[in-house]
Amino acid sequence: MGGFFAAWLGSELGCPFVAINPASNPAVSLRKHIGAFKSYSGAQCVLKKETVDVYNSLPFRMDGNGFVAIDMGDKIIDPQQTLRLVGNNLPVVTFPDGSHRFDHMPQLAAVIRSIFFNPSASKNVTPTMTT
């Protein structure tokens, strides 16, 4: 949900953002997880239908000064669906293989540095596909 909220808050507040493997429609994608489950840390949790329904009022924002980073091997959030949804609305950088936990952080850090922290770079630099 971090990628979803990075895009939503960044767009809402006008802040630069990077949405990593974002859930583009959590009101739909979280439905299959309603009920009891174990978190990554092993804690017992419960996801309620009411919690999932709240996301109907929070659309995935595709505006603002940010971009989307996708590991194409993500088995949790369909990378192709994210690419179709984002389309030409936001710049996208993709990495081959990887996972939902995002396995290309050093490479992404280099992209972020070149876009947001390089004083000679244009503010409107569009990330390109990275391998």
GROMACS .gro file of N, CA and C in nm:
model
  393
    1MET      N    1   0.082  -0.120   0.000
    1MET     CA    2   0.000   0.000   0.000
    1MET      C    3   0.086   0.126   0.000
    2GLY      N    4   0.216   0.110   0.023
    2GLY     CA    5   0.304   0.227   0.025
    2GLY      C    6   0.310   0.299  -0.107
    3GLY      N    7   0.316   0.224  -0.219
    3GLY     CA    8   0.320   0.287  -0.351
    3GLY      C    9   0.191   0.361  -0.381
    4PHE      N   10   0.079   0.302  -0.342
    4PHE     CA   11  -0.051   0.367  -0.361
    4PHE      C   12  -0.056   0.500  -0.285
    5PHE      N   13  -0.018   0.496  -0.157
    5PHE     CA   14  -0.026   0.618  -0.077
    5PHE      C   15   0.079   0.722  -0.116
    6ALA      N   16   0.195   0.678  -0.164
    6ALA     CA   17   0.295   0.774  -0.213
    6ALA      C   18   0.236   0.853  -0.329
    7ALA      N   19   0.174   0.784  -0.424
    7ALA     CA   20   0.113   0.853  -0.540
    7ALA      C   21  -0.003   0.941  -0.496
    8TRP      N   22  -0.088   0.889  -0.410
    8TRP     CA   23  -0.206   0.965  -0.368
    8TRP      C   24  -0.166   1.091  -0.291
    9LEU      N   25  -0.080   1.075  -0.190
    9LEU     CA   26  -0.040   1.190  -0.109
    9LEU      C   27   0.047   1.287  -0.188
   10GLY      N   28   0.140   1.235  -0.268
   10GLY     CA   29   0.222   1.323  -0.349
   10GLY      C   30   0.140   1.408  -0.442
   11SER      N   31   0.040   1.348  -0.506
   11SER     CA   32  -0.048   1.423  -0.595
   11SER      C   33  -0.137   1.519  -0.518
   12GLU      N   34  -0.191   1.472  -0.409
   12GLU     CA   35  -0.280   1.555  -0.327
   12GLU      C   36  -0.208   1.678  -0.271
   13LEU      N   37  -0.083   1.659  -0.227
   13LEU     CA   38  -0.008   1.767  -0.162
   13LEU      C   39   0.087   1.841  -0.255
   14GLY      N   40   0.098   1.795  -0.379
   14GLY     CA   41   0.187   1.859  -0.474
   14GLY      C   42   0.334   1.834  -0.445
   15CYS      N   43   0.366   1.718  -0.387
   15CYS     CA   44   0.504   1.684  -0.352
   15CYS      C   45   0.559   1.582  -0.451
   16PRO      N   46   0.690   1.587  -0.478
   16PRO     CA   47   0.750   1.483  -0.561
   16PRO      C   48   0.732   1.346  -0.492
   17PHE      N   49   0.711   1.242  -0.573
   17PHE     CA   50   0.693   1.109  -0.516
   17PHE      C   51   0.745   1.002  -0.611
   18VAL      N   52   0.771   0.886  -0.553
   18VAL     CA   53   0.801   0.765  -0.629
   18VAL      C   54   0.706   0.659  -0.575
   19ALA      N   55   0.622   0.606  -0.662
   19ALA     CA   56   0.528   0.500  -0.624
   19ALA      C   57   0.587   0.367  -0.669
   20ILE      N   58   0.630   0.285  -0.574
   20ILE     CA   59   0.696   0.158  -0.604
   20ILE      C   60   0.594   0.045  -0.600
   21ASN      N   61   0.582  -0.028  -0.711
   21ASN     CA   62   0.486  -0.138  -0.724
   21ASN      C   63   0.351  -0.101  -0.661
   22PRO      N   64   0.290   0.010  -0.707
   22PRO     CA   65   0.170   0.057  -0.639
   22PRO      C   66   0.047  -0.031  -0.665
   23ALA      N   67  -0.034  -0.043  -0.563
   23ALA     CA   68  -0.166  -0.105  -0.578
   23ALA      C   69  -0.252   0.001  -0.646
   24SER      N   70  -0.292  -0.023  -0.769
   24SER     CA   71  -0.366   0.079  -0.843
   24SER      C   72  -0.514   0.083  -0.810
   25ASN      N   73  -0.568  -0.028  -0.760
   25ASN     CA   74  -0.709  -0.032  -0.723
   25ASN      C   75  -0.727  -0.121  -0.600
   26PRO      N   76  -0.684  -0.073  -0.482
   26PRO     CA   77  -0.690  -0.157  -0.363
   26PRO      C   78  -0.831  -0.199  -0.322
   27ALA      N   79  -0.932  -0.123  -0.362
   27ALA     CA   80  -1.070  -0.163  -0.329
   27ALA      C   81  -1.104  -0.295  -0.397
   28VAL      N   82  -1.036  -0.327  -0.505
   28VAL     CA   83  -1.058  -0.454  -0.575
   28VAL      C   84  -0.952  -0.556  -0.535
   29SER      N   85  -0.824  -0.517  -0.542
   29SER     CA   86  -0.716  -0.614  -0.521
   29SER      C   87  -0.710  -0.668  -0.378
   30LEU      N   88  -0.755  -0.591  -0.280
   30LEU     CA   89  -0.751  -0.638  -0.141
   30LEU      C   90  -0.865  -0.732  -0.105
   31ARG      N   91  -0.969  -0.739  -0.190
   31ARG     CA   92  -1.085  -0.823  -0.159
   31ARG      C   93  -1.046  -0.968  -0.134
   32LYS      N   94  -0.949  -1.018  -0.211
   32LYS     CA   95  -0.910  -1.159  -0.196
   32LYS      C   96  -0.837  -1.184  -0.064
   33HIS      N   97  -0.802  -1.079   0.009
   33HIS     CA   98  -0.730  -1.095   0.135
   33HIS      C   99  -0.817  -1.069   0.259
   34ILE      N  100  -0.947  -1.045   0.238
   34ILE     CA  101  -1.037  -1.022   0.352
   34ILE      C  102  -1.040  -1.147   0.439
   35GLY      N  103  -1.026  -1.125   0.569
   35GLY     CA  104  -1.026  -1.235   0.665
   35GLY      C  105  -0.896  -1.239   0.742
   36ALA      N  106  -0.872  -1.349   0.810
   36ALA     CA  107  -0.753  -1.365   0.893
   36ALA      C  108  -0.633  -1.401   0.805
   37PHE      N  109  -0.517  -1.348   0.842
   37PHE     CA  110  -0.394  -1.380   0.771
   37PHE      C  111  -0.276  -1.351   0.861
   38LYS      N  112  -0.159  -1.398   0.820
   38LYS     CA  113  -0.035  -1.368   0.892
   38LYS      C  114   0.040  -1.260   0.816
   39SER      N  115   0.090  -1.160   0.887
   39SER     CA  116   0.168  -1.054   0.826
   39SER      C  117   0.307  -1.106   0.789
   40TYR      N  118   0.386  -1.024   0.719
   40TYR     CA  119   0.523  -1.063   0.685
   40TYR      C  120   0.604  -1.097   0.810
   41SER      N  121   0.571  -1.032   0.922
   41SER     CA  122   0.646  -1.059   1.045
   41SER      C  123   0.591  -1.178   1.123
   42GLY      N  124   0.481  -1.236   1.073
   42GLY     CA  125   0.424  -1.353   1.139
   42GLY      C  126   0.311  -1.321   1.235
   43ALA      N  127   0.276  -1.194   1.251
   43ALA     CA  128   0.167  -1.155   1.341
   43ALA      C  129   0.032  -1.193   1.279
   44GLN      N  130  -0.061  -1.237   1.364
   44GLN     CA  131  -0.196  -1.267   1.319
   44GLN      C  132  -0.271  -1.136   1.298
   45CYS      N  133  -0.335  -1.120   1.183
   45CYS     CA  134  -0.409  -0.998   1.150
   45CYS      C  135  -0.543  -1.035   1.090
   46VAL      N  136  -0.633  -0.936   1.086
   46VAL     CA  137  -0.762  -0.954   1.020
   46VAL      C  138  -0.786  -0.832   0.933
   47LEU      N  139  -0.817  -0.857   0.806
   47LEU     CA  140  -0.856  -0.749   0.715
   47LEU      C  141  -1.006  -0.757   0.699
   48LYS      N  142  -1.075  -0.647   0.734
   48LYS     CA  143  -1.221  -0.645   0.730
   48LYS      C  144  -1.270  -0.585   0.598
   49LYS      N  145  -1.386  -0.630   0.554
   49LYS     CA  146  -1.449  -0.579   0.433
   49LYS      C  147  -1.467  -0.428   0.442
   50GLU      N  148  -1.504  -0.378   0.560
   50GLU     CA  149  -1.525  -0.235   0.579
   50GLU      C  150  -1.397  -0.155   0.551
   51THR      N  151  -1.284  -0.213   0.590
   51THR     CA  152  -1.155  -0.148   0.565
   51THR      C  153  -1.128  -0.140   0.415
   52VAL      N  154  -1.150  -0.249   0.345
   52VAL     CA  155  -1.129  -0.252   0.200
   52VAL      C  156  -1.221  -0.153   0.130
   53ASP      N  157  -1.346  -0.145   0.175
   53ASP     CA  158  -1.444  -0.056   0.112
   53ASP      C  159  -1.404   0.092   0.120
   54VAL      N  160  -1.326   0.128   0.220
   54VAL     CA  161  -1.281   0.268   0.233
   54VAL      C  162  -1.202   0.312   0.111
   55TYR      N  163  -1.131   0.218   0.048
   55TYR     CA  164  -1.047   0.254  -0.068
   55TYR      C  165  -1.128   0.295  -0.190
   56ASN      N  166  -1.259   0.268  -0.190
   56ASN     CA  167  -1.343   0.316  -0.301
   56ASN      C  168  -1.342   0.469  -0.310
   57SER      N  169  -1.321   0.535  -0.198
   57SER     CA  170  -1.321   0.681  -0.197
   57SER      C  171  -1.182   0.741  -0.218
   58LEU      N  172  -1.080   0.656  -0.236
   58LEU     CA  173  -0.943   0.703  -0.258
   58LEU      C  174  -0.892   0.651  -0.392
   59PRO      N  175  -0.918   0.721  -0.501
   59PRO     CA  176  -0.871   0.673  -0.630
   59PRO      C  177  -0.720   0.685  -0.643
   60PHE      N  178  -0.660   0.595  -0.721
   60PHE     CA  179  -0.517   0.605  -0.750
   60PHE      C  180  -0.495   0.733  -0.828
   61ARG      N  181  -0.410   0.820  -0.775
   61ARG     CA  182  -0.385   0.950  -0.839
   61ARG      C  183  -0.274   0.936  -0.941
   62MET      N  184  -0.300   0.988  -1.059
   62MET     CA  185  -0.201   0.980  -1.167
   62MET      C  186  -0.165   1.119  -1.217
   63ASP      N  187  -0.141   1.207  -1.124
   63ASP     CA  188  -0.098   1.341  -1.161
   63ASP      C  189   0.009   1.383  -1.061
   64GLY      N  190   0.063   1.498  -1.078
   64GLY     CA  191   0.164   1.545  -0.985
   64GLY      C  192   0.305   1.523  -1.037
   65ASN      N  193   0.401   1.553  -0.952
   65ASN     CA  194   0.542   1.550  -0.986
   65ASN      C  195   0.605   1.423  -0.932
   66GLY      N  196   0.579   1.312  -0.998
   66GLY     CA  197   0.635   1.187  -0.952
   66GLY      C  198   0.639   1.086  -1.063
   67PHE      N  199   0.679   0.965  -1.026
   67PHE     CA  200   0.679   0.857  -1.123
   67PHE      C  201   0.656   0.725  -1.054
   68VAL      N  202   0.631   0.622  -1.135
   68VAL     CA  203   0.602   0.488  -1.088
   68VAL      C  204   0.721   0.398  -1.121
   69ALA      N  205   0.764   0.317  -1.024
   69ALA     CA  206   0.869   0.218  -1.043
   69ALA      C  207   0.807   0.079  -1.026
   70ILE      N  208   0.835  -0.010  -1.120
   70ILE     CA  209   0.772  -0.142  -1.119
   70ILE      C  210   0.876  -0.251  -1.138
   71ASP      N  211   0.873  -0.351  -1.049
   71ASP     CA  212   0.945  -0.476  -1.071
   71ASP      C  213   0.851  -0.564  -1.152
   72MET      N  214   0.890  -0.602  -1.272
   72MET     CA  215   0.801  -0.675  -1.361
   72MET      C  216   0.774  -0.818  -1.315
   73GLY      N  217   0.846  -0.866  -1.214
   73GLY     CA  218   0.821  -0.999  -1.158
   73GLY      C  219   0.726  -0.997  -1.039
   74ASP      N  220   0.664  -0.883  -1.011
   74ASP     CA  221   0.571  -0.871  -0.898
   74ASP      C  222   0.455  -0.969  -0.917
   75LYS      N  223   0.436  -1.058  -0.821
   75LYS     CA  224   0.326  -1.156  -0.827
   75LYS      C  225   0.205  -1.111  -0.744
   76ILE      N  226   0.219  -1.001  -0.672
   76ILE     CA  227   0.109  -0.951  -0.588
   76ILE      C  228   0.026  -0.849  -0.666
   77ILE      N  229   0.093  -0.751  -0.725
   77ILE     CA  230   0.028  -0.647  -0.805
   77ILE      C  231   0.068  -0.671  -0.950
   78ASP      N  232  -0.029  -0.691  -1.039
   78ASP     CA  233  -0.001  -0.720  -1.179
   78ASP      C  234   0.069  -0.603  -1.247
   79PRO      N  235   0.197  -0.618  -1.284
   79PRO     CA  236   0.272  -0.509  -1.346
   79PRO      C  237   0.210  -0.460  -1.476
   80GLN      N  238   0.158  -0.552  -1.557
   80GLN     CA  239   0.098  -0.512  -1.684
   80GLN      C  240  -0.028  -0.428  -1.662
   81GLN      N  241  -0.105  -0.463  -1.560
   81GLN     CA  242  -0.226  -0.385  -1.528
   81GLN      C  243  -0.186  -0.245  -1.483
   82THR      N  244  -0.080  -0.235  -1.404
   82THR     CA  245  -0.033  -0.103  -1.360
   82THR      C  246   0.013  -0.021  -1.480
   83LEU      N  247   0.086  -0.082  -1.572
   83LEU     CA  248   0.131  -0.011  -1.692
   83LEU      C  249   0.012   0.038  -1.774
   84ARG      N  250  -0.090  -0.046  -1.789
   84ARG     CA  251  -0.209  -0.005  -1.866
   84ARG      C  252  -0.280   0.110  -1.797
   85LEU      N  253  -0.292   0.103  -1.664
   85LEU     CA  254  -0.362   0.208  -1.590
   85LEU      C  255  -0.287   0.341  -1.596
   86VAL      N  256  -0.158   0.336  -1.572
   86VAL     CA  257  -0.079   0.459  -1.568
   86VAL      C  258  -0.069   0.519  -1.707
   87GLY      N  259  -0.052   0.434  -1.809
   87GLY     CA  260  -0.046   0.482  -1.946
   87GLY      C  261   0.054   0.595  -1.961
   88ASN      N  262   0.010   0.704  -2.017
   88ASN     CA  263   0.096   0.821  -2.036
   88ASN      C  264   0.073   0.928  -1.929
   89ASN      N  265   0.005   0.891  -1.821
   89ASN     CA  266  -0.026   0.989  -1.716
   89ASN      C  267   0.092   1.020  -1.626
   90LEU      N  268   0.176   0.921  -1.601
   90LEU     CA  269   0.294   0.938  -1.518
   90LEU      C  270   0.412   0.869  -1.585
   91PRO      N  271   0.532   0.920  -1.566
   91PRO     CA  272   0.649   0.846  -1.613
   91PRO      C  273   0.662   0.714  -1.536
   92VAL      N  274   0.713   0.613  -1.603
   92VAL     CA  275   0.729   0.481  -1.543
   92VAL      C  276   0.870   0.430  -1.570
   93VAL      N  277   0.932   0.372  -1.469
   93VAL     CA  278   1.057   0.300  -1.487
   93VAL      C  279   1.032   0.156  -1.446
   94THR      N  280   1.071   0.062  -1.531
   94THR     CA  281   1.049  -0.079  -1.501
   94THR      C  282   1.183  -0.152  -1.489
   95PHE      N  283   1.180  -0.259  -1.411
   95PHE     CA  284   1.297  -0.343  -1.392
   95PHE      C  285   1.256  -0.487  -1.420
   96PRO      N  286   1.340  -0.565  -1.489
   96PRO     CA  287   1.303  -0.703  -1.520
   96PRO      C  288   1.298  -0.788  -1.393
   97ASP      N  289   1.212  -0.887  -1.398
   97ASP     CA  290   1.201  -0.983  -1.288
   97ASP      C  291   1.167  -0.911  -1.158
   98GLY      N  292   1.235  -0.942  -1.049
   98GLY     CA  293   1.208  -0.880  -0.921
   98GLY      C  294   1.084  -0.936  -0.854
   99SER      N  295   1.033  -0.863  -0.755
   99SER     CA  296   0.918  -0.910  -0.677
   99SER      C  297   0.842  -0.791  -0.620
  100HIS      N  298   0.734  -0.820  -0.549
  100HIS     CA  299   0.655  -0.712  -0.489
  100HIS      C  300   0.736  -0.638  -0.382
  101ARG      N  301   0.829  -0.705  -0.319
  101ARG     CA  302   0.913  -0.638  -0.218
  101ARG      C  303   1.015  -0.545  -0.282
  102PHE      N  304   1.026  -0.547  -0.412
  102PHE     CA  305   1.110  -0.462  -0.495
  102PHE      C  306   1.258  -0.494  -0.475
  103ASP      N  307   1.314  -0.558  -0.575
  103ASP     CA  308   1.450  -0.610  -0.567
  103ASP      C  309   1.555  -0.522  -0.634
  104HIS      N  310   1.516  -0.405  -0.679
  104HIS     CA  311   1.608  -0.319  -0.754
  104HIS      C  312   1.628  -0.183  -0.688
  105MET      N  313   1.634  -0.180  -0.557
  105MET     CA  314   1.645  -0.053  -0.486
  105MET      C  315   1.772   0.024  -0.521
  106PRO      N  316   1.891  -0.038  -0.531
  106PRO     CA  317   2.009   0.041  -0.568
  106PRO      C  318   1.995   0.106  -0.706
  107GLN      N  319   1.938   0.032  -0.802
  107GLN     CA  320   1.919   0.088  -0.935
  107GLN      C  321   1.815   0.200  -0.933
  108LEU      N  322   1.709   0.182  -0.855
  108LEU     CA  323   1.607   0.286  -0.843
  108LEU      C  324   1.665   0.410  -0.776
  109ALA      N  325   1.749   0.391  -0.675
  109ALA     CA  326   1.812   0.506  -0.608
  109ALA      C  327   1.891   0.589  -0.708
  110ALA      N  328   1.958   0.524  -0.802
  110ALA     CA  329   2.034   0.597  -0.904
  110ALA      C  330   1.940   0.678  -0.994
  111VAL      N  331   1.825   0.620  -1.029
  111VAL     CA  332   1.726   0.693  -1.110
  111VAL      C  333   1.673   0.813  -1.032
  112ILE      N  334   1.639   0.792  -0.905
  112ILE     CA  335   1.586   0.900  -0.822
  112ILE      C  336   1.688   1.013  -0.808
  113ARG      N  337   1.814   0.977  -0.783
  113ARG     CA  338   1.919   1.079  -0.774
  113ARG      C  339   1.928   1.160  -0.902
  114SER      N  340   1.922   1.094  -1.016
  114SER     CA  341   1.938   1.164  -1.143
  114SER      C  342   1.820   1.257  -1.172
  115ILE      N  343   1.702   1.223  -1.121
  115ILE     CA  344   1.584   1.305  -1.149
  115ILE      C  345   1.566   1.416  -1.046
  116PHE      N  346   1.571   1.381  -0.919
  116PHE     CA  347   1.536   1.477  -0.814
  116PHE      C  348   1.655   1.550  -0.752
  117PHE      N  349   1.776   1.494  -0.764
  117PHE     CA  350   1.888   1.552  -0.692
  117PHE      C  351   2.002   1.599  -0.779
  118ASN      N  352   1.989   1.590  -0.909
  118ASN     CA  353   2.093   1.636  -0.999
  118ASN      C  354   2.061   1.779  -1.040
  119PRO      N  355   2.137   1.878  -0.991
  119PRO     CA  356   2.104   2.017  -1.019
  119PRO      C  357   2.105   2.052  -1.167
  120SER      N  358   2.178   1.977  -1.248
  120SER     CA  359   2.182   2.007  -1.391
  120SER      C  360   2.071   1.939  -1.468
  121ALA      N  361   1.998   1.847  -1.401
  121ALA     CA  362   1.890   1.776  -1.470
  121ALA      C  363   1.765   1.862  -1.475
  122SER      N  364   1.689   1.843  -1.579
  122SER     CA  365   1.563   1.914  -1.594
  122SER      C  366   1.463   1.860  -1.493
  123LYS      N  367   1.374   1.946  -1.445
  123LYS     CA  368   1.269   1.900  -1.353
  123LYS      C  369   1.169   1.808  -1.422
  124ASN      N  370   1.166   1.812  -1.553
  124ASN     CA  371   1.069   1.732  -1.626
  124ASN      C  372   1.133   1.611  -1.694
  125VAL      N  373   1.239   1.558  -1.635
  125VAL     CA  374   1.304   1.440  -1.691
  125VAL      C  375   1.209   1.321  -1.678
  126THR      N  376   1.196   1.246  -1.782
  126THR     CA  377   1.111   1.128  -1.782
  126THR      C  378   1.198   1.004  -1.766
  127PRO      N  379   1.173   0.922  -1.663
  127PRO     CA  380   1.250   0.799  -1.649
  127PRO      C  381   1.229   0.709  -1.771
  128THR      N  382   1.330   0.635  -1.806
  128THR     CA  383   1.319   0.541  -1.916
  128THR      C  384   1.332   0.400  -1.862
  129MET      N  385   1.297   0.303  -1.945
  129MET     CA  386   1.305   0.164  -1.901
  129MET      C  387   1.448   0.130  -1.863
  130THR      N  388   1.464   0.070  -1.746
  130THR     CA  389   1.594   0.034  -1.694
  130THR      C  390   1.608  -0.117  -1.689
  131THR      N  391   1.725  -0.167  -1.721
  131THR     CA  392   1.744  -0.313  -1.710
  131THR      C  393   1.852  -0.342  -1.611
   0.00000   0.00000   0.00000
